[in-house]
Short mmCIF file of C-alpha atoms in Angstrom, two decimals:
data_model
loop_
_atom_site.label_atom_id
_atom_site.label_comp_id
_atom_site.label_asym_id
_atom_site.label_seq_id
_atom_site.Cartn_x
_atom_site.Cartn_y
_atom_site.Cartn_z
CA UNK A 1 -39.15 -8.74 -63.62
CA UNK A 2 -40.86 -5.70 -65.06
CA UNK A 3 -42.10 -4.70 -61.62
CA UNK A 4 -38.57 -5.06 -60.22
CA UNK A 5 -37.16 -2.85 -62.96
CA UNK A 6 -39.91 -0.33 -62.26
CA UNK A 7 -39.11 -0.23 -58.55
CA UNK A 8 -35.35 0.08 -59.19
CA UNK A 9 -35.92 2.84 -61.72
CA UNK A 10 -38.03 4.71 -59.18
CA UNK A 11 -35.52 4.11 -56.37
CA UNK A 12 -32.59 5.49 -58.36
CA UNK A 13 -34.54 8.69 -58.93
CA UNK A 14 -34.85 9.19 -55.11
CA UNK A 15 -31.77 11.03 -53.68
CA UNK A 16 -32.06 9.49 -50.21
CA UNK A 17 -31.87 6.01 -51.66
CA UNK A 18 -28.59 6.90 -53.39
CA UNK A 19 -27.23 8.28 -50.10
CA UNK A 20 -28.27 5.08 -48.33
CA UNK A 21 -26.62 2.96 -51.03
CA UNK A 22 -23.42 5.04 -50.78
CA UNK A 23 -23.24 4.49 -47.01
CA UNK A 24 -23.68 0.73 -47.37
CA UNK A 25 -21.02 0.39 -50.07
CA UNK A 26 -18.33 2.61 -48.59
CA UNK A 27 -18.91 2.07 -44.87
CA UNK A 28 -21.05 -0.99 -44.31
CA UNK A 29 -19.16 -3.52 -46.42
CA UNK A 30 -15.67 -2.63 -45.03
CA UNK A 31 -17.09 -2.83 -41.49
CA UNK A 32 -18.16 -6.43 -42.08
CA UNK A 33 -14.52 -7.43 -42.48
CA UNK A 34 -13.32 -5.67 -39.31
CA UNK A 35 -12.71 -7.42 -36.01
CA UNK A 36 -15.24 -6.87 -33.25
CA UNK A 37 -14.48 -3.96 -30.92
CA UNK A 38 -14.12 -6.33 -27.95
CA UNK A 39 -11.35 -8.12 -29.88
CA UNK A 40 -9.45 -4.86 -30.26
CA UNK A 41 -10.18 -3.22 -26.89
CA UNK A 42 -10.12 -4.41 -23.29
CA UNK A 43 -13.21 -2.85 -21.76
CA UNK A 44 -12.37 -1.52 -18.28
CA UNK A 45 -15.18 -0.89 -15.76
CA UNK A 46 -13.12 0.10 -12.69
CA UNK A 47 -9.59 1.33 -11.98
CA UNK A 48 -7.57 0.83 -8.79
CA UNK A 49 -4.52 2.87 -7.74
CA UNK A 50 -1.92 1.68 -5.20
CA UNK A 51 1.47 3.00 -4.17
CA UNK A 52 4.15 0.93 -5.87
CA UNK A 53 7.85 0.38 -5.26
CA UNK A 54 10.49 2.96 -6.20
CA UNK A 55 7.97 5.80 -6.55
CA UNK A 56 5.95 3.83 -9.09
CA UNK A 57 2.18 3.51 -9.20
CA UNK A 58 0.43 0.14 -9.28
CA UNK A 59 -2.65 0.20 -11.47
CA UNK A 60 -5.36 -2.48 -11.35
CA UNK A 61 -8.00 -2.71 -14.06
CA UNK A 62 -11.28 -4.57 -13.65
CA UNK A 63 -11.54 -5.66 -17.26
CA UNK A 64 -14.20 -7.35 -19.35
CA UNK A 65 -12.49 -9.96 -21.53
CA UNK A 66 -15.08 -12.03 -23.44
CA UNK A 67 -14.17 -15.69 -23.78
CA UNK A 68 -16.44 -18.30 -25.34
CA UNK A 69 -18.26 -20.82 -23.11
CA UNK A 70 -17.51 -19.20 -19.79
CA UNK A 71 -19.97 -17.92 -17.27
CA UNK A 72 -20.62 -14.23 -16.61
CA UNK A 73 -18.28 -13.83 -13.63
CA UNK A 74 -15.29 -15.43 -15.36
CA UNK A 75 -15.38 -12.81 -18.11
CA UNK A 76 -14.25 -10.18 -15.63
CA UNK A 77 -10.58 -10.22 -14.70
CA UNK A 78 -8.34 -7.89 -12.70
CA UNK A 79 -5.26 -6.92 -14.70
CA UNK A 80 -2.33 -5.40 -12.77
CA UNK A 81 0.58 -3.32 -14.06
CA UNK A 82 3.14 -0.89 -12.65
CA UNK A 83 4.74 2.21 -14.09
CA UNK A 84 6.28 5.55 -13.28
CA UNK A 85 2.91 7.12 -14.11
CA UNK A 86 -0.70 6.02 -14.45
CA UNK A 87 -0.48 6.35 -18.23
CA UNK A 88 2.63 4.16 -18.45
CA UNK A 89 1.07 1.47 -16.23
CA UNK A 90 -2.09 1.41 -18.35
CA UNK A 91 0.05 1.07 -21.49
CA UNK A 92 1.85 -1.92 -19.95
CA UNK A 93 -1.52 -3.47 -19.08
CA UNK A 94 -2.46 -3.19 -22.75
CA UNK A 95 0.73 -5.02 -23.71
CA UNK A 96 -0.06 -7.84 -21.26
CA UNK A 97 -3.57 -8.22 -22.69
CA UNK A 98 -2.68 -7.73 -26.34
CA UNK A 99 -5.49 -5.19 -26.56
CA UNK A 100 -5.88 -1.44 -26.38
CA UNK A 101 -7.24 -0.33 -23.02
CA UNK A 102 -10.69 1.22 -23.40
CA UNK A 103 -11.73 3.54 -20.55
CA UNK A 104 -15.10 4.73 -21.89
CA UNK A 105 -17.02 2.37 -19.60
CA UNK A 106 -15.18 3.14 -16.35
CA UNK A 107 -17.66 3.87 -13.57
CA UNK A 108 -15.40 3.74 -10.51
CA UNK A 109 -11.88 4.72 -9.49
CA UNK A 110 -10.64 3.12 -6.25
CA UNK A 111 -7.66 4.69 -4.46
CA UNK A 112 -5.76 3.20 -1.56
CA UNK A 113 -5.90 5.24 1.66
CA UNK A 114 -2.12 5.65 1.65
CA UNK A 115 -2.40 7.98 -1.35
CA UNK A 116 -4.80 10.23 0.51
CA UNK A 117 -2.34 10.39 3.38
CA UNK A 118 0.03 12.02 0.88
CA UNK A 119 -1.50 13.58 -2.24
CA UNK A 120 -3.97 11.91 -4.58
CA UNK A 121 -4.15 14.64 -7.21
CA UNK A 122 -0.93 13.58 -8.98
CA UNK A 123 -2.15 10.05 -9.65
CA UNK A 124 -5.65 11.23 -10.60
CA UNK A 125 -4.44 13.99 -12.89
CA UNK A 126 -4.05 11.76 -15.95
CA UNK A 127 -7.43 10.15 -15.40
CA UNK A 128 -9.25 13.49 -15.20
CA UNK A 129 -7.48 14.77 -18.32
CA UNK A 130 -8.46 11.64 -20.20
CA UNK A 131 -11.59 12.54 -22.16
CA UNK A 132 -12.78 8.93 -22.07
CA UNK A 133 -13.68 9.21 -18.37
CA UNK A 134 -16.83 11.10 -17.47
CA UNK A 135 -16.84 13.68 -14.68
CA UNK A 136 -19.56 11.54 -13.07
CA UNK A 137 -17.06 8.69 -12.51
CA UNK A 138 -17.21 7.69 -8.84
CA UNK A 139 -14.10 8.14 -6.69
CA UNK A 140 -13.75 6.08 -3.52
CA UNK A 141 -11.03 5.46 -0.97
CA UNK A 142 -10.41 2.11 0.71
CA UNK A 143 -8.28 0.95 3.63
CA UNK A 144 -7.13 -2.13 1.67
CA UNK A 145 -5.05 -2.40 -1.46
CA UNK A 146 -7.10 -1.19 -4.40
CA UNK A 147 -6.17 -4.36 -6.29
CA UNK A 148 -7.62 -6.52 -3.49
CA UNK A 149 -10.75 -4.38 -3.50
CA UNK A 150 -11.25 -4.88 -7.24
CA UNK A 151 -10.65 -8.62 -6.96
CA UNK A 152 -13.44 -8.75 -4.40
CA UNK A 153 -15.66 -6.68 -6.69
CA UNK A 154 -14.89 -9.12 -9.52
CA UNK A 155 -16.18 -12.00 -7.39
CA UNK A 156 -19.33 -10.02 -6.63
CA UNK A 157 -19.99 -9.08 -10.24
CA UNK A 158 -22.28 -11.96 -11.13
CA UNK A 159 -25.76 -11.79 -12.55
CA UNK A 160 -27.42 -12.68 -9.25
CA UNK A 161 -25.28 -10.69 -6.83
CA UNK A 162 -25.29 -7.26 -5.29
CA UNK A 163 -23.25 -4.93 -7.51
CA UNK A 164 -20.62 -2.68 -5.95
CA UNK A 165 -21.97 0.10 -8.17
CA UNK A 166 -25.23 -0.10 -6.23
CA UNK A 167 -23.38 0.24 -2.93
CA UNK A 168 -21.48 3.30 -4.14
CA UNK A 169 -24.38 4.94 -5.98
CA UNK A 170 -26.48 5.01 -2.80
CA UNK A 171 -24.00 7.47 -1.25
CA UNK A 172 -25.59 10.55 -2.80
CA UNK A 173 -29.01 9.63 -1.40
CA UNK A 174 -28.38 8.76 2.23
CA UNK A 175 -27.91 11.17 5.12
CA UNK A 176 -24.87 9.32 6.46
CA UNK A 177 -22.81 9.48 3.29
CA UNK A 178 -21.72 11.68 0.40
CA UNK A 179 -21.54 11.84 -3.36
CA UNK A 180 -17.94 11.47 -4.51
CA UNK A 181 -17.03 11.94 -8.18
CA UNK A 182 -14.28 13.49 -10.28
CA UNK A 183 -16.45 16.57 -10.57
CA UNK A 184 -17.04 17.05 -6.83
CA UNK A 185 -13.42 16.17 -6.00
CA UNK A 186 -11.88 18.72 -8.35
CA UNK A 187 -14.45 21.42 -7.68
CA UNK A 188 -13.40 21.17 -4.05
CA UNK A 189 -9.69 20.93 -4.87
CA UNK A 190 -9.70 24.12 -6.93
CA UNK A 191 -11.91 26.08 -4.57
CA UNK A 192 -10.51 28.77 -2.27
CA UNK A 193 -10.00 26.36 0.64
CA UNK A 194 -9.12 23.30 -1.52
CA UNK A 195 -11.58 21.10 0.41
CA UNK A 196 -13.46 18.00 -0.71
CA UNK A 197 -15.04 14.78 0.53
CA UNK A 198 -14.33 11.28 -0.77
CA UNK A 199 -16.37 8.20 0.14
CA UNK A 200 -14.54 5.61 2.24
CA UNK A 201 -15.41 1.91 1.83
CA UNK A 202 -13.68 -0.74 3.92
CA UNK A 203 -12.46 -4.16 2.90
CA UNK A 204 -11.79 -6.68 5.63
CA UNK A 205 -12.18 -10.32 6.64
CA UNK A 206 -14.67 -9.47 9.38
CA UNK A 207 -17.88 -11.11 8.20
CA UNK A 208 -20.21 -9.71 10.84
CA UNK A 209 -21.26 -6.77 8.68
CA UNK A 210 -21.31 -5.68 5.07
CA UNK A 211 -21.49 -7.75 1.91
CA UNK A 212 -19.33 -10.85 2.25
CA UNK A 213 -17.74 -12.53 -0.75
CA UNK A 214 -16.23 -15.99 -0.60
CA UNK A 215 -13.42 -17.21 -2.85
CA UNK A 216 -16.00 -19.13 -4.86
CA UNK A 217 -17.40 -15.83 -6.09
CA UNK A 218 -20.78 -16.00 -4.33
CA UNK A 219 -22.00 -12.87 -2.59
CA UNK A 220 -24.27 -12.67 0.40
CA UNK A 221 -25.16 -10.41 3.28
CA UNK A 222 -23.82 -11.33 6.71
CA UNK A 223 -21.86 -14.53 7.13
CA UNK A 224 -22.03 -15.93 3.57
CA UNK A 225 -20.36 -19.10 2.37
CA UNK A 226 -16.81 -20.03 3.28
CA UNK A 227 -14.04 -21.13 0.95
CA UNK A 228 -10.68 -22.63 1.81
CA UNK A 229 -7.27 -21.57 0.54
CA UNK A 230 -4.25 -23.55 1.75
CA UNK A 231 -6.24 -24.79 4.72
CA UNK A 232 -7.39 -21.30 5.74
CA UNK A 233 -10.78 -19.69 5.32
CA UNK A 234 -10.69 -16.78 2.87
CA UNK A 235 -13.49 -14.25 2.85
CA UNK A 236 -13.62 -10.55 2.16
CA UNK A 237 -16.25 -8.07 3.26
CA UNK A 238 -17.08 -4.82 1.48
CA UNK A 239 -18.51 -2.47 4.08
CA UNK A 240 -19.98 0.94 3.31
CA UNK A 241 -20.85 2.30 6.74
CA UNK A 242 -20.99 5.96 5.74
CA UNK A 243 -17.39 6.98 6.41
CA UNK A 244 -15.75 9.65 4.27
CA UNK A 245 -12.29 11.14 3.83
CA UNK A 246 -12.08 14.89 4.43
CA UNK A 247 -9.43 16.17 2.01
CA UNK A 248 -7.40 19.34 1.97
CA UNK A 249 -5.42 20.02 -1.21
CA UNK A 250 -6.11 16.40 -2.25
CA UNK A 251 -4.56 15.05 0.97
CA UNK A 252 -6.41 13.32 3.80
CA UNK A 253 -6.87 15.46 6.90
CA UNK A 254 -9.54 13.44 8.73
CA UNK A 255 -11.61 10.28 8.52
CA UNK A 256 -15.24 11.13 9.28
CA UNK A 257 -17.62 8.49 10.59
CA UNK A 258 -21.30 8.25 9.74
CA UNK A 259 -22.29 10.40 12.73
CA UNK A 260 -20.04 13.19 11.48
CA UNK A 261 -21.47 12.82 7.99
CA UNK A 262 -25.02 13.05 9.29
CA UNK A 263 -24.16 16.38 10.91
CA UNK A 264 -22.47 17.71 7.78
CA UNK A 265 -25.30 16.63 5.51
CA UNK A 266 -27.89 18.28 7.74
CA UNK A 267 -25.96 21.51 7.14
CA UNK A 268 -25.79 21.01 3.37
CA UNK A 269 -29.10 19.26 2.74
CA UNK A 270 -27.33 17.01 0.25
CA UNK A 271 -29.30 13.80 0.75
CA UNK A 272 -32.67 12.29 -0.07
CA UNK A 273 -33.39 9.88 2.76
CA UNK A 274 -32.41 9.02 6.31
CA UNK A 275 -33.49 9.09 9.94
CA UNK A 276 -33.11 11.26 13.04
CA UNK A 277 -33.27 9.70 16.50
CA UNK A 278 -34.23 11.49 19.72
CA UNK A 279 -33.23 9.68 22.93
CA UNK A 280 -34.70 10.03 26.43
CA UNK A 281 -37.72 11.98 25.22
CA UNK A 282 -40.67 12.71 27.49
CA UNK A 283 -43.98 14.51 27.01
CA UNK A 284 -47.64 13.81 27.82
CA UNK A 285 -47.47 10.50 25.91
CA UNK A 286 -43.87 9.25 26.24
CA UNK A 287 -41.52 8.81 29.16
CA UNK A 288 -37.78 8.46 28.49
CA UNK A 289 -38.58 7.07 25.05
CA UNK A 290 -36.49 6.78 21.90
CA UNK A 291 -38.22 8.31 18.90
CA UNK A 292 -37.10 7.55 15.35
CA UNK A 293 -38.13 10.01 12.65
CA UNK A 294 -37.98 9.35 8.92
CA UNK A 295 -36.81 12.34 6.90
CA UNK A 296 -39.25 12.98 4.07
CA UNK A 297 -37.67 16.14 2.68
CA UNK A 298 -35.17 18.87 3.56
CA UNK A 299 -34.66 22.38 2.26
CA UNK A 300 -31.49 24.23 3.30
CA UNK A 301 -30.94 27.84 2.27
CA UNK A 302 -27.90 29.93 3.12
CA UNK A 303 -27.50 33.68 2.85
CA UNK A 304 -24.27 35.56 3.44
CA UNK A 305 -23.94 39.12 4.65
CA UNK A 306 -21.50 41.45 6.40
CA UNK A 307 -22.35 43.28 9.61
CA UNK A 308 -19.80 45.95 10.54
CA UNK A 309 -17.28 44.21 8.30
CA UNK A 310 -17.84 40.84 9.93
CA UNK A 311 -19.19 37.90 7.88
CA UNK A 312 -22.48 36.32 8.94
CA UNK A 313 -24.11 33.27 7.37
CA UNK A 314 -27.82 32.74 7.96
CA UNK A 315 -28.94 29.15 7.54
CA UNK A 316 -32.64 28.47 7.13
CA UNK A 317 -33.54 24.78 7.35
CA UNK A 318 -36.93 23.27 6.70
CA UNK A 319 -37.08 19.62 7.71
CA UNK A 320 -40.11 17.45 6.95
CA UNK A 321 -40.27 14.33 9.12
CA UNK A 322 -42.54 11.46 10.03
CA UNK A 323 -42.48 9.57 13.33
CA UNK A 324 -42.12 5.90 12.43
CA UNK A 325 -40.96 4.21 15.63
CA UNK A 326 -41.22 4.80 19.34
CA UNK A 327 -39.57 2.67 22.01
CA UNK A 328 -40.00 2.95 25.74
CA UNK A 329 -38.21 0.67 28.22
CA UNK A 330 -36.94 -1.43 25.28
CA UNK A 331 -40.53 -2.14 24.20
CA UNK A 332 -41.78 -0.93 20.85
CA UNK A 333 -44.94 1.14 21.15
CA UNK A 334 -47.46 0.35 18.44
CA UNK A 335 -50.86 0.79 20.06
CA UNK A 336 -52.78 3.36 22.08
CA UNK A 337 -50.84 6.33 20.68
CA UNK A 338 -51.21 8.51 17.63
CA UNK A 339 -47.71 8.72 16.18
CA UNK A 340 -48.87 10.68 13.14
CA UNK A 341 -49.11 13.95 15.05
CA UNK A 342 -45.88 15.18 16.63
CA UNK A 343 -46.16 17.18 19.84
CA UNK A 344 -44.65 20.61 20.29
CA UNK A 345 -42.14 19.10 22.72
CA UNK A 346 -40.99 16.66 20.02
CA UNK A 347 -40.63 19.47 17.49
CA UNK A 348 -38.58 21.49 19.99
CA UNK A 349 -36.36 18.46 20.66
CA UNK A 350 -35.81 17.97 16.93
CA UNK A 351 -34.94 21.63 16.40
CA UNK A 352 -32.46 21.49 19.27
CA UNK A 353 -30.83 18.38 17.83
CA UNK A 354 -30.54 19.94 14.37
CA UNK A 355 -28.94 23.07 15.85
CA UNK A 356 -26.48 21.02 17.90
CA UNK A 357 -25.63 18.78 14.92
CA UNK A 358 -24.91 21.74 12.66
CA UNK A 359 -22.82 23.38 15.39
CA UNK A 360 -20.75 20.18 15.65
CA UNK A 361 -20.40 20.06 11.85
CA UNK A 362 -19.09 23.63 11.74
CA UNK A 363 -16.59 22.84 14.50
CA UNK A 364 -15.31 19.85 12.50
CA UNK A 365 -14.76 22.08 9.47
CA UNK A 366 -13.15 24.82 11.56
CA UNK A 367 -10.71 22.41 13.21
CA UNK A 368 -9.63 21.04 9.82
CA UNK A 369 -9.85 24.38 7.94
CA UNK A 370 -12.09 22.81 5.33
CA UNK A 371 -14.93 24.77 3.72
CA UNK A 372 -17.21 21.95 2.59
CA UNK A 373 -20.20 24.30 3.08
CA UNK A 374 -18.79 26.63 0.38
CA UNK A 375 -19.06 29.61 2.69
CA UNK A 376 -16.33 31.56 0.90
CA UNK A 377 -18.12 31.17 -2.46
CA UNK A 378 -21.40 32.28 -0.87
CA UNK A 379 -19.84 35.44 0.61
CA UNK A 380 -17.68 36.27 -2.39
CA UNK A 381 -20.52 35.93 -4.89
CA UNK A 382 -22.80 38.28 -2.96
CA UNK A 383 -20.25 40.69 -1.42
CA UNK A 384 -16.94 40.43 -3.32
CA UNK A 385 -15.37 43.70 -2.11
CA UNK A 386 -16.19 43.11 1.57
CA UNK A 387 -15.03 39.49 1.30
CA UNK A 388 -11.69 40.62 -0.13
CA UNK A 389 -11.20 43.16 2.69
CA UNK A 390 -12.15 40.56 5.31
CA UNK A 391 -9.73 37.96 3.95
CA UNK A 392 -6.89 40.49 3.74
CA UNK A 393 -7.16 41.13 7.51
CA UNK A 394 -6.59 37.47 8.42
CA UNK A 395 -3.22 36.01 9.33
CA UNK A 396 -4.27 32.66 7.84
CA UNK A 397 -6.86 32.83 5.06
CA UNK A 398 -7.42 29.07 5.29
CA UNK A 399 -8.69 29.58 8.84
CA UNK A 400 -11.39 32.06 7.86
CA UNK A 401 -14.28 29.82 9.08
CA UNK A 402 -13.25 30.57 12.67
CA UNK A 403 -14.17 34.22 12.02
CA UNK A 404 -17.58 33.59 10.45
CA UNK A 405 -20.75 33.82 12.55
CA UNK A 406 -23.37 31.17 11.76
CA UNK A 407 -27.04 31.74 12.60
CA UNK A 408 -29.10 28.55 12.27
CA UNK A 409 -32.91 28.65 12.08
CA UNK A 410 -34.46 25.17 11.78
CA UNK A 411 -38.15 24.60 11.20
CA UNK A 412 -39.61 21.12 11.69
CA UNK A 413 -42.78 19.98 9.94
CA UNK A 414 -44.72 16.77 10.57
CA UNK A 415 -46.04 14.96 7.50
#
């Protein structure tokens, strides 16, 4: 007892102990009597937006609702509500659940393609102004109803399945796709040419490709398991094949396939991995062969200048590749050749393909008057006065890419 009194006497003479005691009494004890946060909030991990009736918006929320003695997948539910605005629909969803809607954990916003055929910025405006959502929140477009997409995601979201977040997150790493977030969307929207890219992920009942989800909630690649609903098989496939929506002023102007995206990304260098294929290649070793190169690294540098008042963009591209596969007459070549060293003919063929791909990418942007390459920003930052004079001479400022000369200088390195 004497030792206890001694320790307490010493503790009360230490200021930090008094602070600690104050925190426990005034904050810790009241917190013990409060309900858990999950009892007060519905934790939303994804939001879906669809066009509703009578100019309303249909909002779907992939929501974590903890319930005792249920498995992991059953804790996720898709809650649907409609309103004249996104905010009103989310408020109604809270009434249905009897909980406040918490958006701090939202990772993905899914928008039906119909919105991008009109204007997506109105529906997204509330979400971007909401401080709960991070600028890194992924934005994707789908050809199905966003609510159907989220219901499929809910069936995938089990402990042992592929997560849709993984499918989306890979977009900023692969040559055939693009990073698509609130930040990239609105940076493009408020740029001079109001241009941006949004990832496009399909949802269909074709089970030949993609990640197939049966009504039982099991996920698999390829065919998967089959479930029956009213005597009919019901399966949904989430397919990310590299397509993207090219937007102008938050409206869809074109749907780009993975070949288009490869060309655009070669011009921007905004990827970490991918392949380049050369068909019908011949040299001292190969005859009409198909060569597949793995991209190890890429460095793209752009410099803007004006020559006699005319804008010129010089693009220097360093591409580091490795020959991984060679096929000749439908037979894979594995022996009797050294595929580590790339011949001069192969390097020339790669440089020609890079030049042609970038030329095609520029033509796509010119046709749609979309400056995804941020050419205007490049010119204006380095030569603001000349850029202003150049733009003032144009009949249509949005068509300025047609008056810019691009000089592309690729360099290929074998690793």
